[in-house]
Amino acid sequence: AHQLKRALITPNLGMLDGIATWDGYDNLMSRRVSRLLALIGSDRATIGDSLANATGTLQEKAGVLAQRQPILDRLGIRYLTSAVPLPEPPFTRRLTHTTTDLGIPVYVYENPSAQPFAYVAGAVQTIPPGETAAYGLVAQASSTTPDVLECALCPPLGQHPRGSVRVTLRQPQDLALEVSADAPALVVVLQSALPGWTAAVDGTPTPIYTVNSVAQGVVVPTGEHTITLRYRYATVISAALQQLQHRFVLPRTDR
């Protein structure tokens, strides 16, 4: 079983092997991420409409996964490993490998339409912050456009901006991007929009928005700019303490 799981690069072993996944070790993932991963067959999703546990044959589930390719695209999932053959198209088989003493075949497929790790959004739909609406739009979409931006006071964006993004630094806690845009634009980064992350454009702090229910988004003005994203654990602790202060009334000590 361990050999088969390693061949399939399940999330926990993906972490040990240094492979980036949306699914965290020991089920450390947000509710939003879990709901989308459940739709595309993750057996680690702790909540959501699980394709893995749905009724039907494995071949039928593979067909459902193909229909949900836009979710894979939005999450930037380019490669899939499977012990079950997947439909071709939309996926392209790149490798077949046998594993374990029983010679179980494992297939590696490419999802050619997956979004890159960071990109300039060409079309954006803005909605008020809220998990339910964002999840519904992403789960039911038939393509990757428009990108869904959650914002209370939405930033001004150009009409169908064009641009490029180059990743110059990518580490677990630090990310740097060189961006060029012909109009004010939303830059989408395919990592989870969780507390603890801060962003800056050319050194000036800027908000991080939630895009497509789970990803990060930073707005840049026209021209060439540098985006830096940093994760610091102390930020998470500070946010948690603020939430506790709102939920509980501390006893007075001046009596």
CSV table of C-alpha atoms in Angstrom, one decimal:
chain,number,residue,atom,x,y,z
A,1,ALA,CA,0.0,0.0,0.0
A,2,HIS,CA,2.8,2.4,0.8
A,3,GLN,CA,4.5,1.7,-2.5
A,4,LEU,CA,1.3,2.4,-4.4
A,5,LYS,CA,0.6,5.6,-2.5
A,6,ARG,CA,4.1,6.9,-3.2
A,7,ALA,CA,3.7,6.0,-6.9
A,8,LEU,CA,0.4,8.0,-6.9
A,9,ILE,CA,2.1,10.9,-5.1
A,10,THR,CA,-0.7,11.2,-2.6
A,11,PRO,CA,-0.6,14.6,-0.7
A,12,ASN,CA,1.3,13.5,2.4
A,13,LEU,CA,4.0,11.8,0.4
A,14,GLY,CA,4.0,14.7,-2.1
A,15,MET,CA,5.1,16.9,0.8
A,16,LEU,CA,7.9,14.4,1.7
A,17,ASP,CA,9.1,14.3,-1.9
A,18,GLY,CA,9.1,18.1,-2.3
A,19,ILE,CA,6.2,18.2,-4.7
A,20,ALA,CA,3.8,21.2,-4.4
A,21,THR,CA,0.2,20.3,-3.8
A,22,TRP,CA,-3.0,22.1,-2.8
A,23,ASP,CA,-3.7,19.3,-0.4
A,24,GLY,CA,-1.8,19.7,2.9
A,25,TYR,CA,-0.1,17.1,5.0
A,26,ASP,CA,-2.4,15.5,7.7
A,27,ASN,CA,-5.4,17.2,6.2
A,28,LEU,CA,-4.1,20.8,6.8
A,29,MET,CA,-6.2,22.6,4.2
A,30,SER,CA,-8.8,25.3,4.3
A,31,ARG,CA,-12.5,24.6,4.0
A,32,ARG,CA,-12.6,26.3,0.6
A,33,VAL,CA,-9.8,24.2,-0.8
A,34,SER,CA,-11.3,21.0,0.6
A,35,ARG,CA,-14.6,21.6,-1.2
A,36,LEU,CA,-12.9,22.0,-4.6
A,37,LEU,CA,-10.5,19.1,-4.0
A,38,ALA,CA,-13.5,16.9,-3.1
A,39,LEU,CA,-15.0,17.7,-6.5
A,40,ILE,CA,-12.0,16.5,-8.4
A,41,GLY,CA,-11.5,13.3,-6.4
A,42,SER,CA,-9.2,13.9,-3.4
A,43,ASP,CA,-9.7,11.3,-0.7
A,44,ARG,CA,-8.1,13.8,1.7
A,45,ALA,CA,-10.8,16.4,1.5
A,46,THR,CA,-12.4,16.7,4.9
A,47,ILE,CA,-15.6,18.4,3.7
A,48,GLY,CA,-17.4,18.7,0.3
A,49,ASP,CA,-19.2,16.7,-2.3
A,50,SER,CA,-16.6,13.9,-2.7
A,51,LEU,CA,-16.1,12.4,-6.1
A,52,ALA,CA,-14.0,9.7,-4.5
A,53,ASN,CA,-16.8,8.5,-2.3
A,54,ALA,CA,-19.6,8.9,-4.9
A,55,THR,CA,-21.5,6.0,-6.3
A,56,GLY,CA,-20.5,4.6,-9.7
A,57,THR,CA,-17.7,2.7,-11.3
A,58,LEU,CA,-14.2,4.0,-11.5
A,59,GLN,CA,-14.6,4.6,-15.2
A,60,GLU,CA,-17.7,6.7,-14.6
A,61,LYS,CA,-15.8,8.8,-12.0
A,62,ALA,CA,-13.0,9.3,-14.5
A,63,GLY,CA,-15.6,10.7,-16.9
A,64,VAL,CA,-16.9,13.1,-14.2
A,65,LEU,CA,-13.3,14.2,-13.5
A,66,ALA,CA,-12.9,15.0,-17.2
A,67,GLN,CA,-16.1,17.1,-17.1
A,68,ARG,CA,-14.7,19.0,-14.2
A,69,GLN,CA,-11.4,19.9,-16.0
A,70,PRO,CA,-12.1,23.7,-15.6
A,71,ILE,CA,-11.6,23.2,-11.8
A,72,LEU,CA,-8.2,21.5,-12.5
A,73,ASP,CA,-7.3,24.3,-14.8
A,74,ARG,CA,-8.1,27.0,-12.3
A,75,LEU,CA,-6.0,25.3,-9.6
A,76,GLY,CA,-3.1,25.0,-12.1
A,77,ILE,CA,-3.1,21.2,-11.9
A,78,ARG,CA,-1.0,20.2,-14.9
A,79,TYR,CA,-0.1,16.6,-14.1
A,80,LEU,CA,-2.3,13.8,-12.7
A,81,THR,CA,-1.3,10.3,-11.5
A,82,SER,CA,-4.0,7.7,-11.5
A,83,ALA,CA,-4.4,3.9,-11.1
A,84,VAL,CA,-7.4,4.2,-13.5
A,85,PRO,CA,-7.1,5.2,-17.2
A,86,LEU,CA,-8.4,8.7,-17.7
A,87,PRO,CA,-10.2,10.0,-20.9
A,88,GLU,CA,-8.0,11.1,-23.8
A,89,PRO,CA,-8.8,13.9,-24.5
A,90,PRO,CA,-9.0,16.1,-22.5
A,91,PHE,CA,-6.0,14.5,-20.8
A,92,THR,CA,-2.8,13.3,-22.5
A,93,ARG,CA,-1.1,10.2,-21.2
A,94,ARG,CA,2.6,10.8,-20.7
A,95,LEU,CA,3.8,7.7,-18.8
A,96,THR,CA,2.7,4.3,-17.7
A,97,HIS,CA,4.6,2.7,-14.8
A,98,THR,CA,4.0,-0.5,-12.8
A,99,THR,CA,4.4,-0.5,-9.1
A,100,THR,CA,4.3,-2.9,-6.1
A,101,ASP,CA,5.0,-6.6,-6.3
A,102,LEU,CA,1.6,-7.0,-7.9
A,103,GLY,CA,2.6,-4.9,-10.9
A,104,ILE,CA,-0.2,-2.4,-10.6
A,105,PRO,CA,-0.2,0.1,-13.5
A,106,VAL,CA,0.0,3.8,-12.6
A,107,TYR,CA,-0.6,6.4,-15.3
A,108,VAL,CA,0.7,9.9,-15.6
A,109,TYR,CA,-1.4,12.3,-17.5
A,110,GLU,CA,-0.9,15.9,-18.6
A,111,ASN,CA,-3.7,18.5,-18.3
A,112,PRO,CA,-2.5,20.8,-21.1
A,113,SER,CA,-5.0,23.7,-20.3
A,114,ALA,CA,-3.9,24.2,-16.7
A,115,GLN,CA,-3.3,27.8,-15.7
A,116,PRO,CA,0.3,28.8,-14.9
A,117,PHE,CA,1.3,29.4,-11.3
A,118,ALA,CA,0.9,33.2,-11.7
A,119,TYR,CA,-0.8,35.1,-14.5
A,120,VAL,CA,-2.5,38.4,-15.4
A,121,ALA,CA,-6.3,37.9,-15.4
A,122,GLY,CA,-7.7,39.0,-18.8
A,123,ALA,CA,-11.4,39.1,-17.6
A,124,VAL,CA,-12.6,39.5,-14.0
A,125,GLN,CA,-16.0,39.1,-12.3
A,126,THR,CA,-16.3,40.9,-9.0
A,127,ILE,CA,-18.5,39.6,-6.2
A,128,PRO,CA,-18.9,40.5,-2.5
A,129,PRO,CA,-16.7,38.4,-0.2
A,130,GLY,CA,-18.3,35.0,0.6
A,131,GLU,CA,-17.5,31.4,0.2
A,132,THR,CA,-20.9,30.2,-1.1
A,133,ALA,CA,-21.1,32.4,-4.1
A,134,ALA,CA,-17.5,32.0,-5.1
A,135,TYR,CA,-17.6,28.2,-4.7
A,136,GLY,CA,-20.7,28.0,-6.9
A,137,LEU,CA,-19.3,30.1,-9.7
A,138,VAL,CA,-16.0,28.1,-9.8
A,139,ALA,CA,-17.6,24.7,-9.4
A,140,GLN,CA,-20.1,25.3,-12.2
A,141,ALA,CA,-17.9,27.2,-14.6
A,142,SER,CA,-17.3,25.6,-18.1
A,143,SER,CA,-14.1,27.6,-18.6
A,144,THR,CA,-11.4,29.4,-16.6
A,145,THR,CA,-12.7,32.9,-17.5
A,146,PRO,CA,-13.7,35.2,-16.0
A,147,ASP,CA,-11.6,35.0,-12.8
A,148,VAL,CA,-13.8,35.5,-9.8
A,149,LEU,CA,-12.6,38.3,-7.5
A,150,GLU,CA,-14.0,38.7,-4.0
A,151,CYS,CA,-13.9,42.3,-2.8
A,152,ALA,CA,-16.0,44.7,-0.7
A,153,LEU,CA,-14.4,47.8,-2.2
A,154,CYS,CA,-13.2,46.6,-5.5
A,155,PRO,CA,-10.1,48.1,-7.0
A,156,PRO,CA,-10.3,49.7,-10.5
A,157,LEU,CA,-9.2,47.4,-13.3
A,158,GLY,CA,-8.6,47.8,-17.0
A,159,GLN,CA,-10.8,46.3,-19.6
A,160,HIS,CA,-9.3,43.0,-20.7
A,161,PRO,CA,-5.7,43.9,-19.6
A,162,ARG,CA,-2.8,42.0,-21.1
A,163,GLY,CA,0.5,41.3,-19.5
A,164,SER,CA,3.1,38.9,-18.4
A,165,VAL,CA,4.3,37.5,-15.1
A,166,ARG,CA,7.8,36.0,-14.3
A,167,VAL,CA,8.5,34.2,-11.1
A,168,THR,CA,11.9,35.3,-9.8
A,169,LEU,CA,11.7,33.7,-6.3
A,170,ARG,CA,9.6,30.9,-5.1
A,171,GLN,CA,10.1,29.5,-1.6
A,172,PRO,CA,7.6,28.2,1.0
A,173,GLN,CA,7.5,31.6,2.8
A,174,ASP,CA,8.6,34.0,0.1
A,175,LEU,CA,7.6,34.8,-3.4
A,176,ALA,CA,8.7,37.4,-5.9
A,177,LEU,CA,7.1,38.2,-9.3
A,178,GLU,CA,8.1,40.6,-12.1
A,179,VAL,CA,4.9,41.8,-13.7
A,180,SER,CA,4.2,43.9,-16.9
A,181,ALA,CA,0.7,45.0,-17.7
A,182,ASP,CA,-0.8,47.4,-20.2
A,183,ALA,CA,-3.5,48.5,-17.8
A,184,PRO,CA,-4.4,48.2,-14.1
A,185,ALA,CA,-4.6,44.4,-13.7
A,186,LEU,CA,-5.3,41.6,-11.3
A,187,VAL,CA,-2.4,39.2,-10.9
A,188,VAL,CA,-3.6,35.7,-9.8
A,189,VAL,CA,-1.2,33.5,-7.8
A,190,LEU,CA,-2.2,29.9,-7.4
A,191,GLN,CA,-1.5,29.4,-3.8
A,192,SER,CA,-4.0,29.3,-1.0
A,193,ALA,CA,-5.3,32.7,0.3
A,194,LEU,CA,-4.8,32.0,3.9
A,195,PRO,CA,-4.0,34.3,6.9
A,196,GLY,CA,-0.3,35.0,7.4
A,197,TRP,CA,0.4,36.2,3.9
A,198,THR,CA,1.3,39.8,3.2
A,199,ALA,CA,1.9,41.5,-0.2
A,200,ALA,CA,3.7,44.5,-1.5
A,201,VAL,CA,3.9,46.1,-5.0
A,202,ASP,CA,7.3,47.9,-5.5
A,203,GLY,CA,7.8,47.8,-1.7
A,204,THR,CA,4.4,49.4,-0.9
A,205,PRO,CA,2.0,47.1,1.1
A,206,THR,CA,-1.1,46.2,-0.8
A,207,PRO,CA,-4.1,44.0,-0.1
A,208,ILE,CA,-4.3,40.3,-1.0
A,209,TYR,CA,-7.7,39.4,-2.5
A,210,THR,CA,-9.3,35.9,-2.7
A,211,VAL,CA,-9.7,34.8,-6.3
A,212,ASN,CA,-11.6,31.8,-7.7
A,213,SER,CA,-12.6,30.9,-4.1
A,214,VAL,CA,-9.1,29.8,-3.0
A,215,ALA,CA,-6.2,31.6,-4.8
A,216,GLN,CA,-4.4,34.9,-4.1
A,217,GLY,CA,-4.8,38.0,-6.1
A,218,VAL,CA,-2.8,41.3,-6.1
A,219,VAL,CA,-3.7,44.4,-8.2
A,220,VAL,CA,-1.0,46.2,-10.0
A,221,PRO,CA,-1.1,49.5,-11.9
A,222,THR,CA,-0.1,49.9,-15.6
A,223,GLY,CA,3.6,49.3,-16.3
A,224,GLU,CA,6.3,47.1,-14.9
A,225,HIS,CA,6.3,46.2,-11.2
A,226,THR,CA,7.6,43.8,-8.6
A,227,ILE,CA,5.2,41.9,-6.4
A,228,THR,CA,6.5,40.3,-3.2
A,229,LEU,CA,4.5,37.9,-1.0
A,230,ARG,CA,5.7,36.8,2.4
A,231,TYR,CA,4.2,34.4,4.9
A,232,ARG,CA,4.9,34.9,8.6
A,233,TYR,CA,3.5,32.7,11.4
A,234,ALA,CA,3.2,35.7,13.8
A,235,THR,CA,0.6,37.2,11.5
A,236,VAL,CA,-1.6,34.2,11.9
A,237,ILE,CA,-1.3,34.4,15.8
A,238,SER,CA,-2.2,38.1,15.7
A,239,ALA,CA,-5.2,37.5,13.5
A,240,ALA,CA,-6.4,34.7,15.9
A,241,LEU,CA,-6.0,36.9,18.9
A,242,GLN,CA,-8.1,39.6,17.3
A,243,GLN,CA,-10.8,37.1,16.6
A,244,LEU,CA,-10.8,36.0,20.2
A,245,GLN,CA,-11.1,39.5,21.4
A,246,HIS,CA,-14.3,39.9,19.3
A,247,ARG,CA,-15.8,36.7,20.5
A,248,PHE,CA,-15.2,36.9,24.2
A,249,VAL,CA,-15.6,39.7,26.8
A,250,LEU,CA,-12.6,39.7,29.0
A,251,PRO,CA,-13.3,40.3,32.8
A,252,ARG,CA,-12.3,43.7,34.1
A,253,THR,CA,-9.4,43.8,36.5
A,254,ASP,CA,-10.0,47.3,38.0
A,255,ARG,CA,-12.6,46.2,40.5
